[in-house]
Amino acid sequence: MKIGERFSEKIFLLAATISVVATIAIFSFMILLGLPIISAGHLIDVLTGSWSPDHGVYGILPMIIGTLAISSLSLVFAFPLSLGCSILIAVLSSKRISLLVRKTVWFMTGIPTVVYGFVGVFLLVPIVRELFGGGSGMCILTAALLLAILISPTMILIFVDSFERVPRSYLMAVDALGGNRIQKLIHVILPCSWQGILTGLALALGRAMGDTMISLMVAGNAVALPRSVLDSTRTLTAHIGLIIAADFDSLEFKSLFVCGLVLYLFTSIMVIMIRRLDARAGSRVW
Amino acid sequence: MVSRALEVVIIAFSRLCGLLLLGCVGTIVCYLLYKGMGAINLKLIFGDTAPLQALLLRRQVFDGLFPAIVGTVSLVLLALSFAVPVGIATGIYMAEYSQARCKRFFGFFFDVLASIPSIVVGLFGFSVAVFLHHHLSEQIYPCLLVSALSLAFLVLPYIVRTTQIALESIPMAIRQTAPALGATKLQNIFYVLIPGSLSSITSGLLLAAGRCVEDTAVIMLTGVVASAGVPKSIFGQFEALPFYIYTISSQYADSGELARGYGAAVILLIICPILFGMTFFIKNRFGRQAPYSI
């Protein structure tokens, strides 16, 4: 019996180790395969150059800019929308409407990304093309609008959760002072849940940067540096998805791993930020 | 006076946001149903082949979704068969065995793993396959097995987290009963803790299955192709529903193909929310009725 106990603990530990090794393996594989570029001093060229394989230039700057442009613009659309919806769910509306909006949000978390992309291609792209005239309609704006719908549920659920964690006694104190629900919102709920709001923002930004299908399907995938939101662009994720070169020795293939590394670092920074925020929220005494 | 105006603005704004959100979802769903419902019939799935012949794998289906559906189902089952044992065992370790410091350390890695963009996981799977192809055996190339393994990496952190949280949220009184009666730690885990948190663990698994069904970026790099027929072995290439939708949207030959694309999108739109809906149902229905309630 004793042996079985110890043996099983070893098995559980082994499983946990496998999971951790997987994370490290992905990172080290990116480093290992991107290493030739880094050690040969091409890293700066790759990070700041433009992409033109015909001239042997494999810079990924346009994709970095594209990723940042699309994800930040989508956050600009999605943040007010999510804040409004979560205020509606948690503070303002009656139980029935609140439940309706909440259920819609849950439903949205289940809609596959590729379905959003599909609808985007056949519904949103023509609309943007008509409204803003000219071009293909596949541009930063279209992708950002669609991404905003994709990342809103994440934000709304976290915002609502943090609104509802505000201690009841605080809310009752406002009631006792004769404050109405808007005063409650502005003076108590929002100041108390700023950490939740930041966490939601960071998570949503991570999702927006990591998403592949929407930018691949509706952003147009042009490799030039975008000049306006109506320009077509290519994100880092779409760039990885579009390359089919499998020649390990080519610079083109190696530059993909720099893309992967940049994405990996971006999202890891988000994770560290979120964990910091969580730790703070946890240690705070109400 | 100012605050009164502010109140009106805030109320109007949040109602507008709510309407906008419902409007967007409504538009997306209605648009797809309107365009795709007409295409949904047996012909969409089996094409011109007799359904029974196709199901028994006697005849190939050429112009239907059948191979893509079989591909997606086998992909999900294979990926979960890798991820579930490791994920649940890891969750048990995290909740029951690890010390606080070790828990924080491991937890960080699971958070990072959960946040890695799926395309990066796909790139990892692809490059490992190509690497092995060059250095180990010519036989290895991106295939169903590589896709399933990469997907397993992708959903592993979800399974670990839900298992861990489910076990940790079992109340102390229940947790200590069996050991007080002389049960060992392992007996406690398998006879008390896991049965008590089965509903949460199951909903975590369904969530992971949903991720597997919808993910396109990983399989795009690791072996999915536009037409491969029903997968013959785990070392062969395969088709999948989400990838089918993606290919149709970028290159469709005629209106018939486009209609099939809409049909596939409707099917996927129905499957995924059902999986997610089941998780919420299980949580709400069974979550509070643990078998050993006090």
XYZ file of C-alpha atoms in Angstrom:
580
model
C 0.000 0.000 0.000
C 2.773 2.374 0.977
C 4.528 1.712 -2.314
C 1.367 2.446 -4.270
C 1.004 5.776 -2.481
C 4.506 6.875 -3.258
C 4.350 5.550 -6.788
C 1.171 7.455 -7.550
C 2.635 10.691 -6.230
C 5.563 10.184 -8.586
C 3.150 9.691 -11.483
C 1.266 12.882 -10.659
C 4.554 14.768 -10.394
C 5.642 13.323 -13.732
C 2.457 14.615 -15.379
C 2.998 18.086 -13.906
C 6.585 18.042 -15.112
C 5.467 17.118 -18.618
C 3.150 20.109 -18.673
C 5.893 22.479 -17.513
C 8.405 20.993 -19.929
C 5.937 21.583 -22.773
C 5.894 25.304 -22.027
C 9.661 25.510 -21.818
C 10.070 23.338 -24.916
C 8.029 25.702 -27.067
C 10.067 28.680 -25.902
C 13.437 26.992 -26.312
C 12.507 25.646 -29.737
C 11.709 29.183 -30.895
C 15.017 30.414 -29.483
C 16.976 27.498 -30.919
C 15.618 27.900 -34.435
C 15.693 31.692 -34.353
C 19.203 31.668 -32.892
C 21.097 31.818 -36.203
C 19.442 35.148 -36.935
C 20.122 36.493 -33.475
C 23.743 35.391 -33.296
C 24.544 36.524 -36.826
C 23.579 40.049 -35.816
C 20.576 40.100 -38.106
C 18.141 40.543 -35.251
C 17.949 44.337 -35.558
C 17.542 44.054 -39.328
C 14.756 41.531 -38.930
C 12.968 43.513 -36.252
C 13.158 46.841 -38.069
C 13.285 45.915 -41.748
C 10.582 45.488 -44.338
C 9.522 42.183 -45.863
C 10.679 41.593 -49.410
C 11.903 38.047 -49.998
C 12.863 38.832 -53.608
C 15.601 41.135 -52.344
C 16.576 38.797 -49.564
C 15.145 41.115 -46.907
C 13.083 39.402 -44.234
C 12.132 42.170 -41.823
C 9.006 41.757 -39.746
C 8.469 45.379 -38.707
C 5.306 45.775 -40.843
C 3.798 42.745 -39.110
C 4.687 44.021 -35.645
C 3.089 47.360 -36.490
C 0.092 45.549 -37.981
C -0.383 43.452 -34.857
C -0.134 46.469 -32.574
C -2.441 48.588 -34.757
C -5.198 45.988 -35.068
C -5.141 44.867 -31.447
C -5.011 48.355 -29.947
C -7.756 49.651 -32.248
C -9.951 46.690 -31.389
C -9.372 47.448 -27.714
C -10.442 51.055 -28.320
C -13.741 49.748 -29.738
C -14.235 46.927 -27.284
C -13.387 48.652 -24.004
C -16.262 51.180 -23.884
C -18.652 48.542 -25.224
C -17.630 46.024 -22.561
C -17.684 48.594 -19.777
C -21.180 49.697 -20.789
C -22.452 46.136 -21.023
C -20.975 45.086 -17.709
C -22.452 48.148 -15.982
C -25.769 47.173 -17.526
C -25.448 43.578 -16.306
C -24.091 44.207 -12.826
C -25.565 47.531 -11.752
C -28.340 49.015 -13.807
C -30.792 46.604 -15.299
C -33.505 44.392 -13.861
C -32.796 40.723 -13.200
C -34.388 39.537 -16.426
C -32.549 41.867 -18.772
C -29.336 41.304 -16.882
C -29.707 37.557 -17.349
C -30.502 37.982 -21.038
C -27.358 40.033 -21.696
C -25.307 37.665 -19.541
C -26.538 34.629 -21.452
C -25.780 36.333 -24.739
C -22.234 36.969 -23.550
C -21.829 33.322 -22.546
C -23.141 32.287 -25.932
C -20.605 34.601 -27.597
C -17.691 32.932 -25.837
C -18.708 29.753 -27.633
C -18.823 31.141 -31.171
C -15.800 29.827 -33.098
C -13.338 32.432 -34.363
C -13.473 31.094 -37.876
C -17.245 31.680 -37.946
C -16.684 35.339 -37.011
C -14.131 35.502 -39.809
C -16.509 33.904 -42.289
C -19.295 36.367 -41.501
C -16.725 39.166 -41.619
C -15.626 38.245 -45.128
C -19.127 38.124 -46.568
C -20.966 40.729 -44.477
C -18.628 43.275 -42.858
C -16.038 43.592 -45.626
C -18.579 44.702 -48.281
C -20.115 47.166 -45.799
C -16.741 48.760 -45.010
C -15.924 48.835 -48.719
C -19.162 50.669 -49.516
C -18.977 53.077 -46.584
C -15.401 54.205 -47.034
C -15.226 53.862 -50.767
C -12.519 52.182 -52.780
C -10.109 49.465 -51.762
C -11.011 45.888 -51.087
C -12.640 46.567 -47.730
C -10.091 44.264 -46.132
C -8.281 46.591 -43.783
C -7.206 47.314 -40.218
C -10.601 48.842 -39.418
C -12.569 45.770 -40.504
C -10.340 43.394 -38.574
C -10.421 45.623 -35.486
C -14.236 45.827 -35.531
C -14.551 42.060 -35.778
C -11.869 41.459 -33.136
C -13.702 43.869 -30.837
C -16.748 41.573 -30.954
C -14.494 38.571 -30.332
C -12.735 39.966 -27.249
C -15.706 41.745 -25.655
C -17.105 38.656 -23.869
C -13.754 38.051 -22.147
C -13.702 41.596 -20.837
C -17.383 41.728 -19.901
C -17.232 38.517 -17.858
C -14.174 39.710 -15.923
C -15.579 43.224 -15.384
C -18.895 41.859 -14.120
C -17.059 39.449 -11.861
C -14.994 42.226 -10.317
C -18.025 44.510 -9.947
C -19.838 41.787 -8.063
C -16.916 41.224 -5.735
C -17.286 44.664 -4.199
C -18.268 43.935 -0.583
C -21.954 44.248 0.168
C -21.308 46.392 3.218
C -19.795 49.123 1.004
C -22.885 49.159 -1.193
C -25.180 49.216 1.805
C -23.238 52.147 3.222
C -23.999 54.110 0.047
C -27.654 53.144 0.328
C -27.680 54.305 3.938
C -26.222 57.656 2.912
C -29.015 58.072 0.395
C -26.858 57.648 -2.696
C -28.451 56.321 -5.856
C -27.112 53.523 -8.040
C -25.116 55.818 -10.336
C -23.354 57.401 -7.378
C -22.735 53.898 -6.109
C -21.181 53.017 -9.442
C -18.957 56.072 -9.747
C -17.822 56.428 -6.159
C -17.652 52.831 -4.951
C -17.875 50.112 -7.570
C -15.514 51.517 -10.211
C -12.773 52.635 -7.769
C -12.965 49.261 -6.003
C -12.622 47.186 -9.135
C -9.834 48.899 -11.054
C -7.673 45.810 -10.752
C -10.352 43.671 -12.335
C -10.692 46.210 -15.135
C -6.946 46.182 -15.797
C -6.901 42.369 -15.720
C -9.733 42.268 -18.244
C -7.919 44.727 -20.497
C -4.679 42.746 -20.373
C -6.434 39.452 -21.082
C -8.366 40.952 -23.970
C -5.227 42.523 -25.416
C -3.497 39.154 -25.216
C -6.389 37.503 -27.016
C -6.475 40.196 -29.686
C -2.749 39.885 -30.369
C -2.820 36.118 -30.385
C -5.767 35.733 -32.706
C -4.933 34.399 -36.132
C -8.046 33.679 -38.118
C -9.736 37.077 -38.075
C -6.725 39.065 -39.196
C -5.829 36.357 -41.692
C -9.308 36.420 -43.212
C -10.284 40.082 -43.185
C -7.151 42.240 -42.775
C -5.944 41.764 -46.345
C -2.435 40.499 -45.536
C -0.470 43.176 -47.410
C 3.169 43.322 -46.328
C 3.632 47.088 -46.726
C 3.683 49.382 -43.693
C 0.084 50.550 -43.123
C -0.470 54.325 -43.290
C -4.118 54.585 -42.265
C -6.760 52.363 -40.700
C -8.164 51.749 -44.166
C -4.914 50.140 -45.328
C -4.595 46.429 -45.605
C -2.080 44.878 -43.250
C -0.660 41.594 -42.016
C -0.273 40.577 -38.391
C 2.493 38.428 -36.915
C 0.062 35.564 -36.438
C -1.261 35.727 -39.995
C 2.322 35.976 -41.234
C 3.213 32.702 -39.545
C 0.047 31.128 -40.911
C 0.744 32.203 -44.472
C 4.281 30.925 -44.826
C 4.676 27.471 -46.230
C 8.449 27.407 -46.580
C 9.858 24.390 -44.815
C 13.517 24.884 -45.595
C 15.305 25.033 -42.284
C 18.332 26.831 -43.649
C 16.485 29.690 -45.324
C 16.443 33.046 -43.601
C 12.752 33.280 -44.457
C 11.917 30.248 -42.343
C 14.126 31.385 -39.483
C 12.481 34.780 -39.347
C 9.207 33.001 -38.528
C 10.661 31.980 -35.203
C 11.493 35.575 -34.432
C 7.785 36.290 -35.077
C 6.889 33.453 -32.734
C 9.287 34.754 -30.083
C 7.900 38.284 -30.292
C 4.353 36.940 -29.853
C 5.483 34.668 -27.023
C 7.122 37.611 -25.229
C 4.121 39.918 -25.726
C 1.702 37.406 -24.224
C 4.071 36.405 -21.410
C 4.326 40.053 -20.371
C 0.521 40.152 -20.234
C 0.513 37.044 -18.033
C 3.056 38.532 -15.635
C 0.987 41.727 -15.442
C -2.197 39.817 -14.718
C -0.537 37.712 -12.027
C 0.831 40.854 -10.371
C -2.648 42.356 -10.347
C -4.144 39.160 -8.948
C -1.572 38.960 -6.188
C -2.341 42.556 -5.229
C -6.073 41.989 -5.232
C -5.589 38.880 -3.134
C -3.436 40.507 -0.472
C -5.647 43.521 -0.060
C -7.757 43.555 3.062
C -11.210 45.018 2.619
C -27.280 69.408 -11.848
C -24.134 68.172 -13.502
C -24.333 64.861 -11.730
C -27.938 64.427 -12.859
C -26.858 64.884 -16.481
C -24.004 62.457 -15.940
C -26.418 59.880 -14.622
C -28.606 60.140 -17.701
C -25.554 59.864 -19.944
C -24.230 56.780 -18.159
C -27.582 55.024 -18.237
C -28.139 55.832 -21.898
C -24.589 54.795 -22.763
C -24.735 51.416 -21.107
C -28.162 50.650 -22.565
C -26.780 51.560 -25.973
C -23.839 49.230 -25.422
C -26.162 46.407 -24.448
C -28.290 46.954 -27.533
C -25.204 47.137 -29.729
C -23.891 43.850 -28.367
C -27.213 42.052 -28.765
C -27.538 43.601 -32.221
C -24.110 42.356 -33.338
C -24.697 38.814 -32.122
C -28.216 38.818 -33.538
C -26.976 40.010 -36.921
C -24.218 37.390 -37.072
C -26.476 34.509 -36.065
C -29.446 35.556 -38.219
C -27.225 36.197 -41.235
C -25.672 32.735 -40.992
C -28.984 30.985 -40.373
C -30.641 32.884 -43.223
C -27.873 32.014 -45.671
C -27.005 28.570 -44.392
C -30.217 26.935 -43.204
C -31.306 26.205 -46.775
C -28.109 24.255 -47.382
C -28.471 22.014 -44.367
C -29.653 18.587 -45.429
C -28.215 15.129 -45.901
C -26.721 16.135 -49.238
C -24.608 18.784 -47.517
C -22.951 16.098 -45.446
C -22.858 13.126 -47.780
C -22.927 14.722 -51.234
C -24.100 12.252 -53.856
C -22.968 9.201 -51.944
C -25.511 7.066 -50.125
C -25.271 7.928 -46.388
C -25.041 4.297 -45.272
C -22.240 3.533 -47.702
C -20.352 6.606 -46.496
C -20.852 5.827 -42.823
C -19.515 2.311 -43.344
C -16.550 3.893 -45.169
C -17.297 1.801 -48.257
C -17.470 4.772 -50.574
C -15.616 8.069 -50.561
C -17.626 11.253 -50.166
C -16.370 13.856 -52.594
C -18.708 16.828 -52.389
C -19.943 16.704 -48.825
C -18.772 17.627 -45.342
C -18.547 14.017 -44.155
C -14.724 13.721 -44.339
C -14.315 17.068 -42.578
C -16.673 16.028 -39.786
C -14.936 12.673 -39.346
C -11.592 14.502 -39.352
C -12.700 16.963 -36.680
C -14.195 14.247 -34.477
C -11.120 12.026 -34.648
C -8.867 15.040 -34.067
C -10.771 16.071 -30.947
C -10.892 12.536 -29.535
C -7.193 11.980 -30.170
C -6.173 15.347 -28.711
C -8.294 14.811 -25.604
C -6.943 11.294 -25.120
C -3.479 12.858 -24.790
C -4.444 15.932 -22.807
C -6.997 14.530 -20.363
C -4.861 11.966 -18.445
C -1.882 14.303 -18.180
C -4.070 17.312 -17.412
C -6.092 15.656 -14.667
C -3.007 14.075 -13.091
C -1.297 17.467 -13.127
C -4.373 19.069 -11.594
C -4.361 16.466 -8.801
C -0.686 17.092 -8.162
C -1.183 20.853 -8.064
C -4.138 20.656 -5.698
C -3.118 17.824 -3.375
C 0.623 17.303 -3.374
C 2.575 20.428 -4.280
C 3.909 22.930 -1.766
C 2.926 26.596 -1.984
C 6.152 27.723 -3.694
C 6.135 24.896 -6.177
C 2.473 25.618 -6.876
C 3.197 29.255 -7.710
C 6.110 28.248 -9.919
C 4.128 25.635 -11.867
C 1.079 27.874 -11.987
C 3.086 30.554 -13.756
C 4.024 28.110 -16.502
C 0.426 26.999 -16.965
C -0.672 30.626 -17.272
C 1.994 31.216 -19.907
C 1.052 28.023 -21.739
C -2.601 29.071 -21.701
C -1.756 32.459 -23.178
C 0.531 31.368 -26.011
C -1.185 32.215 -29.306
C -2.418 29.034 -30.939
C -0.505 29.780 -34.128
C 2.765 29.681 -32.153
C 1.832 26.245 -30.830
C 1.085 25.291 -34.430
C 4.462 26.604 -35.563
C 6.077 24.562 -32.810
C 4.308 21.384 -33.905
C 5.126 22.044 -37.536
C 8.796 22.707 -36.938
C 9.177 19.672 -34.672
C 7.632 17.525 -37.406
C 9.908 19.018 -40.071
C 12.904 18.694 -37.759
C 12.182 15.011 -37.179
C 11.596 14.545 -40.889
C 15.089 15.802 -41.632
C 16.950 14.199 -38.784
C 15.101 11.052 -37.791
C 12.956 9.549 -40.486
C 11.666 10.542 -43.889
C 8.318 9.033 -42.915
C 7.458 11.797 -40.485
C 5.568 14.793 -41.792
C 2.719 16.956 -40.505
C -0.245 14.649 -39.938
C -3.251 13.943 -37.733
C -1.039 12.812 -34.861
C 1.063 16.008 -34.906
C -2.099 18.145 -34.989
C -3.627 16.235 -32.107
C -0.468 16.521 -29.997
C -0.226 20.276 -30.643
C -3.902 20.722 -29.789
C -3.319 18.706 -26.617
C -0.644 21.264 -25.596
C -3.132 24.031 -26.304
C -5.932 22.694 -24.077
C -3.742 21.178 -21.359
C -3.694 24.306 -19.147
C -7.514 24.540 -19.193
C -7.860 20.969 -17.951
C -5.172 21.455 -15.294
C -6.754 24.657 -14.003
C -10.324 23.377 -13.839
C -9.240 20.154 -12.126
C -7.096 22.038 -9.633
C -9.781 24.591 -8.800
C -12.444 21.889 -8.541
C -10.372 19.883 -6.049
C -9.315 22.914 -4.047
C -12.854 24.151 -3.610
C -13.969 21.032 -1.750
C -14.698 22.073 1.838
C -12.318 21.110 4.625
C -14.934 19.068 6.494
C -15.403 16.691 3.557
C -11.692 16.661 2.795
C -10.779 15.417 6.282
C -13.500 12.831 6.824
C -11.945 9.911 4.968
C -8.422 10.391 6.392
C -9.985 10.543 9.872
C -11.466 7.123 9.209
C -8.055 5.797 8.263
C -8.106 6.206 4.495
C -4.821 6.899 2.747
C -4.234 10.026 0.707
C -4.730 8.156 -2.547
C -7.975 6.570 -1.356
C -9.171 9.984 -0.251
C -8.445 11.401 -3.706
C -10.104 8.639 -5.667
C -13.083 7.843 -3.433
C -13.939 11.283 -2.062
C -12.294 14.257 -3.730
C -12.627 13.315 -7.400
C -16.230 12.035 -7.173
C -17.083 15.222 -5.292
C -15.718 17.472 -8.011
C -16.661 15.395 -11.021
C -19.129 17.921 -12.419
C -16.585 20.763 -12.448
C -13.952 18.514 -13.990
C -16.392 17.371 -16.681
C -17.310 20.930 -17.563
C -13.603 21.711 -17.887
C -13.236 18.800 -20.298
C -16.179 19.995 -22.387
C -14.624 23.453 -22.522
C -11.397 21.886 -23.769
C -13.335 19.889 -26.373
C -14.936 23.113 -27.568
C -11.508 24.709 -27.996
C -10.350 21.680 -29.985
C -13.358 21.808 -32.296
C -13.051 25.481 -33.093
C -9.312 25.879 -33.344
C -8.055 26.488 -36.850
C -4.655 28.090 -36.438
C -2.917 25.058 -34.924
C -4.129 22.499 -37.409
C -3.526 24.856 -40.332
C 0.210 24.409 -39.848
C 0.213 20.819 -38.723
C -1.369 18.701 -41.395
C -4.910 19.740 -42.278
C -5.596 19.955 -46.015
C -8.523 21.027 -48.152
C -9.265 17.575 -49.528
C -7.960 14.354 -48.114
C -11.038 12.209 -47.637
C -11.712 10.365 -44.424
C -8.406 10.066 -42.499
C -7.018 6.579 -43.026
C -4.503 6.547 -40.208
C -3.153 8.904 -37.589
C -0.098 9.404 -39.799
C -2.169 10.703 -42.696
C -3.425 14.148 -43.590
C -7.013 15.020 -42.801
C -9.825 17.512 -43.284
C -11.526 19.533 -40.561
C -14.657 21.662 -40.373
C -13.124 24.998 -39.315
C -10.409 24.714 -41.949
C -13.052 23.915 -44.563
C -14.854 27.138 -43.659
C -11.611 29.079 -43.915
C -10.741 27.650 -47.350
C -14.219 28.334 -48.695
C -14.064 31.946 -47.561
C -10.780 32.540 -49.353
C -11.347 30.478 -52.493
C -14.728 29.181 -53.545
C -15.310 28.034 -57.098
C -19.073 28.324 -57.447
C -22.240 29.157 -55.534
C -22.680 25.488 -54.603
C -19.382 25.473 -52.724
C -20.216 28.763 -51.059
C -23.550 27.337 -49.890
C -21.677 24.366 -48.398
C -19.414 26.854 -46.625
C -22.438 28.564 -45.059
C -23.804 25.156 -44.093
C -20.522 24.212 -42.426
C -20.449 27.539 -40.563
C -23.975 26.939 -39.249
C -23.021 23.431 -38.095
C -19.961 24.767 -36.262
C -21.997 27.664 -34.859
C -24.413 25.122 -33.393
C -21.862 22.569 -32.104
C -19.595 24.914 -30.162
C -22.232 26.806 -28.157
C -23.878 23.444 -27.358
C -20.579 22.236 -25.866
C -20.157 25.480 -23.938
C -23.808 25.463 -22.934
C -23.448 21.956 -21.549
C -20.603 23.111 -19.305
C -22.804 25.807 -17.787
C -25.709 23.374 -17.476
C -23.582 20.807 -15.675
C -22.142 23.450 -13.377
C -25.513 24.914 -12.484
C -27.430 21.654 -12.252
C -24.965 19.446 -10.464
C -22.414 21.885 -9.139
C -24.149 22.465 -5.820
C -25.292 18.912 -5.276
C -22.033 17.301 -4.364
C -22.670 13.670 -3.412
C -21.352 14.274 0.080
C -23.055 17.461 1.078
C -23.252 18.415 4.691
